Tab-separated table of C-alpha atoms in Angstrom:
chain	number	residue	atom	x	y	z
A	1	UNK	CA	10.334	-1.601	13.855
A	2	UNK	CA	6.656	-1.926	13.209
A	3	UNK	CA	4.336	0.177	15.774
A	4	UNK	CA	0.901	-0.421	17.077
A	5	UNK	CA	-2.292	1.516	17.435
A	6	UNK	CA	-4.833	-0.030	19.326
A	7	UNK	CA	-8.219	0.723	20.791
A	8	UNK	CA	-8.377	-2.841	23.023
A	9	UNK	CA	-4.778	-2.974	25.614
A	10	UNK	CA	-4.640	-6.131	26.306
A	11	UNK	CA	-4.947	-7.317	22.708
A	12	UNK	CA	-2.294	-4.596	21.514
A	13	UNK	CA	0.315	-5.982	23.946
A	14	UNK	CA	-0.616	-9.749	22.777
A	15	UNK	CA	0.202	-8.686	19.335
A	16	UNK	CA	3.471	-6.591	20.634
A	17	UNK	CA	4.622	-10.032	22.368
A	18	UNK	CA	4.211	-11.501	19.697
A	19	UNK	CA	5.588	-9.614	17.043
A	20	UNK	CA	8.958	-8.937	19.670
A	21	UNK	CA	9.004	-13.156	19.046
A	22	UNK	CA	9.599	-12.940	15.575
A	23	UNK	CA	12.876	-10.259	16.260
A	24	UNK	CA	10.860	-7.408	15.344
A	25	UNK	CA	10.689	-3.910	18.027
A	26	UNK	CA	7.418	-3.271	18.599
A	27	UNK	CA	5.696	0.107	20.596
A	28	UNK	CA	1.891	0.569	21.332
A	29	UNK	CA	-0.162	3.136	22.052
A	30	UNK	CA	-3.713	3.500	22.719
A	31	UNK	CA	-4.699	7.007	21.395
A	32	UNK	CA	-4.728	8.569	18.215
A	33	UNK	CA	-3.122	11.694	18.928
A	34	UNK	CA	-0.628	9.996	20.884
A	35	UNK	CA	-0.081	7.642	17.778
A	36	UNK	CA	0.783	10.956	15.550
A	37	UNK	CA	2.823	12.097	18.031
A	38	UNK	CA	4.891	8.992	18.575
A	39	UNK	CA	4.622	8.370	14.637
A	40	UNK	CA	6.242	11.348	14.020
A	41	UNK	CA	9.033	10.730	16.734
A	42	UNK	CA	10.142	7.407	16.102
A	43	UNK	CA	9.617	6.929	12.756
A	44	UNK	CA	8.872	3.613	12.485
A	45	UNK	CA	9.261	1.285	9.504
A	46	UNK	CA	5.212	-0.074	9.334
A	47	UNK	CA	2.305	0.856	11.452
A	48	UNK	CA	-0.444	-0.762	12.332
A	49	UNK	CA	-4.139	1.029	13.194
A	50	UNK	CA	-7.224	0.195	15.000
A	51	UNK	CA	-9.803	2.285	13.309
A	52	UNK	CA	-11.836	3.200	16.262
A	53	UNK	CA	-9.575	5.078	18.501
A	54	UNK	CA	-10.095	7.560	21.187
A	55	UNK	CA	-9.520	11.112	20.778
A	56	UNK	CA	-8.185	10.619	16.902
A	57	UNK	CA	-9.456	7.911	15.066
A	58	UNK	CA	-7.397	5.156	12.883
A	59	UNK	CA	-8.390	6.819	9.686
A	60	UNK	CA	-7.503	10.492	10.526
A	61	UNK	CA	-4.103	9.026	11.499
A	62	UNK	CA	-3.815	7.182	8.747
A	63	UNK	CA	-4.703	10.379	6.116
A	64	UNK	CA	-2.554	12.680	8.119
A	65	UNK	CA	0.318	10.630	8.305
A	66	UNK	CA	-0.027	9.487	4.588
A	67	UNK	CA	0.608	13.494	3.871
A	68	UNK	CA	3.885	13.393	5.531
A	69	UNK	CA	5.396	9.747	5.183
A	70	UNK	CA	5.030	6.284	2.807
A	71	UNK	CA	5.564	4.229	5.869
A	72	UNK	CA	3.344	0.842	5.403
A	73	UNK	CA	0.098	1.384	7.087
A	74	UNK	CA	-2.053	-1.739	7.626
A	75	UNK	CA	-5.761	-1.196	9.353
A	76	UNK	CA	-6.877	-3.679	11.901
A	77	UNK	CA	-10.789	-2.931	12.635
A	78	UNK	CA	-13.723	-5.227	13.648
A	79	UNK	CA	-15.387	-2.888	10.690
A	80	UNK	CA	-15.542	-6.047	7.965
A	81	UNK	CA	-17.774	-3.813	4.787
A	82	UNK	CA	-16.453	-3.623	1.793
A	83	UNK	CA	-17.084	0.622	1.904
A	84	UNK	CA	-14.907	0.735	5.423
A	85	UNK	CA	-12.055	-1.524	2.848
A	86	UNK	CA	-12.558	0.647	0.105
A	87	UNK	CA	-12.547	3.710	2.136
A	88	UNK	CA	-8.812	2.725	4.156
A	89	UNK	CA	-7.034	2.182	0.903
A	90	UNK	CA	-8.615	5.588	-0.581
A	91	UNK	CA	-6.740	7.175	2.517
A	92	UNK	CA	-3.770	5.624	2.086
A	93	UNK	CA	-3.608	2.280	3.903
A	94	UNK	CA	-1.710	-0.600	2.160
A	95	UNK	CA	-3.377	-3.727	3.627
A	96	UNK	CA	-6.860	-3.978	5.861
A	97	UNK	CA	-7.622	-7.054	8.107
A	98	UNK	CA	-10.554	-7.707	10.238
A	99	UNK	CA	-11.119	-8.852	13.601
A	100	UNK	CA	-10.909	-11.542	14.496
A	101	UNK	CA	-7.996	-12.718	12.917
A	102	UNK	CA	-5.532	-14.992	13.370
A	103	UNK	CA	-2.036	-13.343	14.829
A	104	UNK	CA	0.285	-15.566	12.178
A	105	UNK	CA	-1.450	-14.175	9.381
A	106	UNK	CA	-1.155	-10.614	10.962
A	107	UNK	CA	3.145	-11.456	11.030
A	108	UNK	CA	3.015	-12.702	7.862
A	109	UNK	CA	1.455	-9.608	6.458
A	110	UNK	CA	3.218	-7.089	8.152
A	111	UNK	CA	6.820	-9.421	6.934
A	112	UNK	CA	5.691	-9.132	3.496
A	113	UNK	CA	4.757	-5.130	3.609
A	114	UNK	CA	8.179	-4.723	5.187
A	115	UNK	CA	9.874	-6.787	2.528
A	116	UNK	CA	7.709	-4.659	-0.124
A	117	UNK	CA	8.616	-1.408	1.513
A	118	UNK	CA	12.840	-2.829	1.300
A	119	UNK	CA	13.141	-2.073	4.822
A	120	UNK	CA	12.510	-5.802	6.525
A	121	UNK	CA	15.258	-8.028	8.710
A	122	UNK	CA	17.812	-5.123	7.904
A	123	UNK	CA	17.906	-5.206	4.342
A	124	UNK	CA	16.992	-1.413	3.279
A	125	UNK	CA	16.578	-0.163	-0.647
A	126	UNK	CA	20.448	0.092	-0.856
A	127	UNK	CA	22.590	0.839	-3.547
A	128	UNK	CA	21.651	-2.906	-5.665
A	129	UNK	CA	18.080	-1.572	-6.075
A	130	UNK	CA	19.547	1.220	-8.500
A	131	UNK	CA	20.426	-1.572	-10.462
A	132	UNK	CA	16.214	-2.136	-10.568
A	133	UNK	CA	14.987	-1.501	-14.544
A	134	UNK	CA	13.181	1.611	-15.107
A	135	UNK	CA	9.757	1.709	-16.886
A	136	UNK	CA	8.759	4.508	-19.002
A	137	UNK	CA	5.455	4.701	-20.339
A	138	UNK	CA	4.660	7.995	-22.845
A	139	UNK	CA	5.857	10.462	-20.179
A	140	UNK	CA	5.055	8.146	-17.186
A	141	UNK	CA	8.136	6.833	-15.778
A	142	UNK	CA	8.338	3.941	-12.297
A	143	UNK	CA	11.358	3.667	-11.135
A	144	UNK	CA	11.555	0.884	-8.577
A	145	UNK	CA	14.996	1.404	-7.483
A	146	UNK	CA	13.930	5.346	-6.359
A	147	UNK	CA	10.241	3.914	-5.299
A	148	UNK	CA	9.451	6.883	-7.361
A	149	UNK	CA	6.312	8.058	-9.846
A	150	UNK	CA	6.769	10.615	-12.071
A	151	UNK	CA	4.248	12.421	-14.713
A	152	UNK	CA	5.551	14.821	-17.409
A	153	UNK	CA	8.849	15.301	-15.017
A	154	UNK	CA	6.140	15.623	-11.915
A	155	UNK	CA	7.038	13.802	-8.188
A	156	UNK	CA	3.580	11.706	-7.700
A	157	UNK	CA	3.303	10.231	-4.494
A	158	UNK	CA	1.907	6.841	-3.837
A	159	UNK	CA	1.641	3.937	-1.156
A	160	UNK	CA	3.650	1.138	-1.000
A	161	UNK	CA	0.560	-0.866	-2.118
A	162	UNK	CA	-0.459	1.694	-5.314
A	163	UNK	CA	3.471	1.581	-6.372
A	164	UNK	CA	3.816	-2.464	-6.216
A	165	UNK	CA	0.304	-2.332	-8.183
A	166	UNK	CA	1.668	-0.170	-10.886
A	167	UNK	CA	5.288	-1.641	-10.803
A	168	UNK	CA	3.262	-4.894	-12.024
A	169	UNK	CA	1.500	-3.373	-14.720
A	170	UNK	CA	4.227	-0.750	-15.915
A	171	UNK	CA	6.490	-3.995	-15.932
A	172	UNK	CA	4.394	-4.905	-19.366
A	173	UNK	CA	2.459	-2.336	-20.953
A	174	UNK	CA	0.006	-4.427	-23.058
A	175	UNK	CA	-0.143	-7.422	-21.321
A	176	UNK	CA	-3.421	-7.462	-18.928
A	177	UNK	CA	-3.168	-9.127	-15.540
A	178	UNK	CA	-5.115	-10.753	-13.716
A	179	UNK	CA	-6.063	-9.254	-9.926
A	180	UNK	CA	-5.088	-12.796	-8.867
A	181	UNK	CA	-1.634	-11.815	-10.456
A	182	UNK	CA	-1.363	-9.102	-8.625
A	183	UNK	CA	-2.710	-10.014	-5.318
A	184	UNK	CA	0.878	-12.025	-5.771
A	185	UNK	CA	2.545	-9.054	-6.159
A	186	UNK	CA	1.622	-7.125	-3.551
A	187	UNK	CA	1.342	-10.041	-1.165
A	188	UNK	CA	2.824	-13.245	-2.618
A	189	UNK	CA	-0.158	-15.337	-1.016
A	190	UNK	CA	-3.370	-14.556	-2.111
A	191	UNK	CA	-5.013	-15.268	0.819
A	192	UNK	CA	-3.948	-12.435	2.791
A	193	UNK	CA	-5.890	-9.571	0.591
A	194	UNK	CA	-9.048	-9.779	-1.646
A	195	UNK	CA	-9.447	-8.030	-5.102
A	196	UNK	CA	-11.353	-5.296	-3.762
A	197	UNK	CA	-7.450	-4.292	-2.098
A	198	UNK	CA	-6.271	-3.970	-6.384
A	199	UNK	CA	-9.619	-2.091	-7.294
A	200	UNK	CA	-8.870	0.048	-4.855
A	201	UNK	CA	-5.353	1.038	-5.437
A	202	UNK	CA	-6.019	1.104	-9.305
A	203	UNK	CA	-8.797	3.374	-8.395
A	204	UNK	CA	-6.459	5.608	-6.267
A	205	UNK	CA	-3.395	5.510	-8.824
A	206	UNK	CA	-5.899	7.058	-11.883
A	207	UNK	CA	-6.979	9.927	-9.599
A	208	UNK	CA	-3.198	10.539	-9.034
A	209	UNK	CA	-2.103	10.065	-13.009
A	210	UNK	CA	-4.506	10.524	-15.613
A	211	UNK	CA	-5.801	13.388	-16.947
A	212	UNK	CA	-9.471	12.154	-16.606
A	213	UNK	CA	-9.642	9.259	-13.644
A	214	UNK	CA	-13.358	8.579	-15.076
A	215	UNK	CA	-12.080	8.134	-18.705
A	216	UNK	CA	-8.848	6.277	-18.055
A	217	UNK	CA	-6.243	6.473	-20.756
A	218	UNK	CA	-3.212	4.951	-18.958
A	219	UNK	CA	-4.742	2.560	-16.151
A	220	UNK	CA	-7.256	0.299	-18.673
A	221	UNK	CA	-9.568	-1.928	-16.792
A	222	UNK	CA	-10.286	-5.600	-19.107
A	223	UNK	CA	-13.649	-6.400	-18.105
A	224	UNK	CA	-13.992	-9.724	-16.835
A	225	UNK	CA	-9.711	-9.776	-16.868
A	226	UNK	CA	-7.758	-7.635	-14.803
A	227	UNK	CA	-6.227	-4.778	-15.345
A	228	UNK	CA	-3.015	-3.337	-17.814
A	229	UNK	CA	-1.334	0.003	-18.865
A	230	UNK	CA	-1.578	0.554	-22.493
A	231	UNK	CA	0.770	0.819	-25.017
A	232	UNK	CA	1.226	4.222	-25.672
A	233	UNK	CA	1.748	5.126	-29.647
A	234	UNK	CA	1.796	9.060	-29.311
A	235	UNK	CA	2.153	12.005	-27.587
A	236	UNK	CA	-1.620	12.792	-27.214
A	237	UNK	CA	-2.588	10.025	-25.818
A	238	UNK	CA	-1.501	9.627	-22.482
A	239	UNK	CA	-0.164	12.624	-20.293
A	240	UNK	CA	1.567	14.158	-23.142
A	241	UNK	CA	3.754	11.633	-23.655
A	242	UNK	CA	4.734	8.981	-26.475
A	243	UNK	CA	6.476	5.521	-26.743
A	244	UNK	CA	7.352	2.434	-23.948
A	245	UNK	CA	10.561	2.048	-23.261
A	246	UNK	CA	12.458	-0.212	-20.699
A	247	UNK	CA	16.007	0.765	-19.812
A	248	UNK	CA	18.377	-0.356	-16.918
């Protein structure tokens, strides 16, 4: 049941129509108070945001509501810089396209957050993604199955976007990837984001797990690469904790 929030009515219902065409629900409204207020009452599985919205703007939605909920968020703004991008995913937003765009693309991006999220054409995170491997890194554990973070024993919240980012890297501490690699990931078409979407969300996990986001010991950057989470040998490295391990 995605939901819309947009400044312009006539192009909010278009996109409504159009997502209702491709089976999904769809609800707009055109304020961003009322968009808390009908966030918080429906619930829906992915919203998307204008940024410039009377009485609330996008962004305030989107930090409030990022407080209180890991629903998909994806920003659709006219606002094209790189800062306005950078700024979105630092609040919480999992995606960020710019007007104009075309409304395919929009579907196909909201699909593939909804498939990321386990919550698209019915098919919710049920009991088979237990079955999901665990990866434990020193005292950092991702647990896919429980879409959970944890740091010495500690509940760390994240997007949908940050956890698919560090799912990828946890998957194979050592091995650097690429941000092509995981624009795939997070998107499966690479077309759809840009790798200022992965510096981003790496930027946004090492404020939420190291000790020292501006001396990284977890989240490595490989200049000229990509990005990887080390191989932690001891117990003082990384957030107290020592070893990889990979269980099911």
């Amino acid at each position: 049941m995605p939901s819309g929030r947009d400044n312009d009515p006539k192009q909010a219902d278009l996109i409504r129509r159009y997502l209702e065409r491709e089976g999904h629900a769809a609800g707009v409204v055109h304020d961003g108070r009322a968009a808390l207020e009908e966030a918080r009452r429906r619930m829906p599985d992915l919203l998307v945001l204008d940024w410039m919205m009377p009485r609330t703007d996008g962004l305030d939605v989107c930090r409030v509501l990022r407080r209180e909920s890991v629903v998909p968020i994806l920003m659709l703004t006219a606002r094209a810089g790189e800062d306005d991008l950078l700024l979105a995913l630092d609040l919480g937003a999992d995606d960020y396209m710019t007007k104009p765009f075309s409304r395919r693309e929009l579907v196909a991006r909201i699909r593939t957050l909804l498939r990321r999220a386990g919550q698209n054409a019915g098919v919710g995170a049920g009991a088979g993604a237990l079955d999901e491997p665990v990866f434990a890194v020193g005292s950092l554990v991702v647990d896919p199955g429980r879409f959970e973070v944890r740091v010495e024993g500690r509940l760390t919240e994240c997007t949908p976007g940050e956890f698919r980012v560090f799912e990828r890297l946890a998957s194979a501490p050592g091995r650097v990837f690429t941000r092509k690699q995981i624009l795939e990931q997070l998107h499966g078409i690479d077309r759809y984001v840009t790798t200022s979407t992965v510096d981003g969300h790496v930027m946004n996990l090492r404020r939420k797990i190291e000790r020292d986001p501006t001396r990284p010991g977890l989240l490595l950057t490989v200049y000229g690469v990509g990005y990887k989470v080390a191989e932690v040998r001891s117990a003082d490295e990384v957030c107290g904790g020592g070893g990889v391990s990979r269980a099911r």
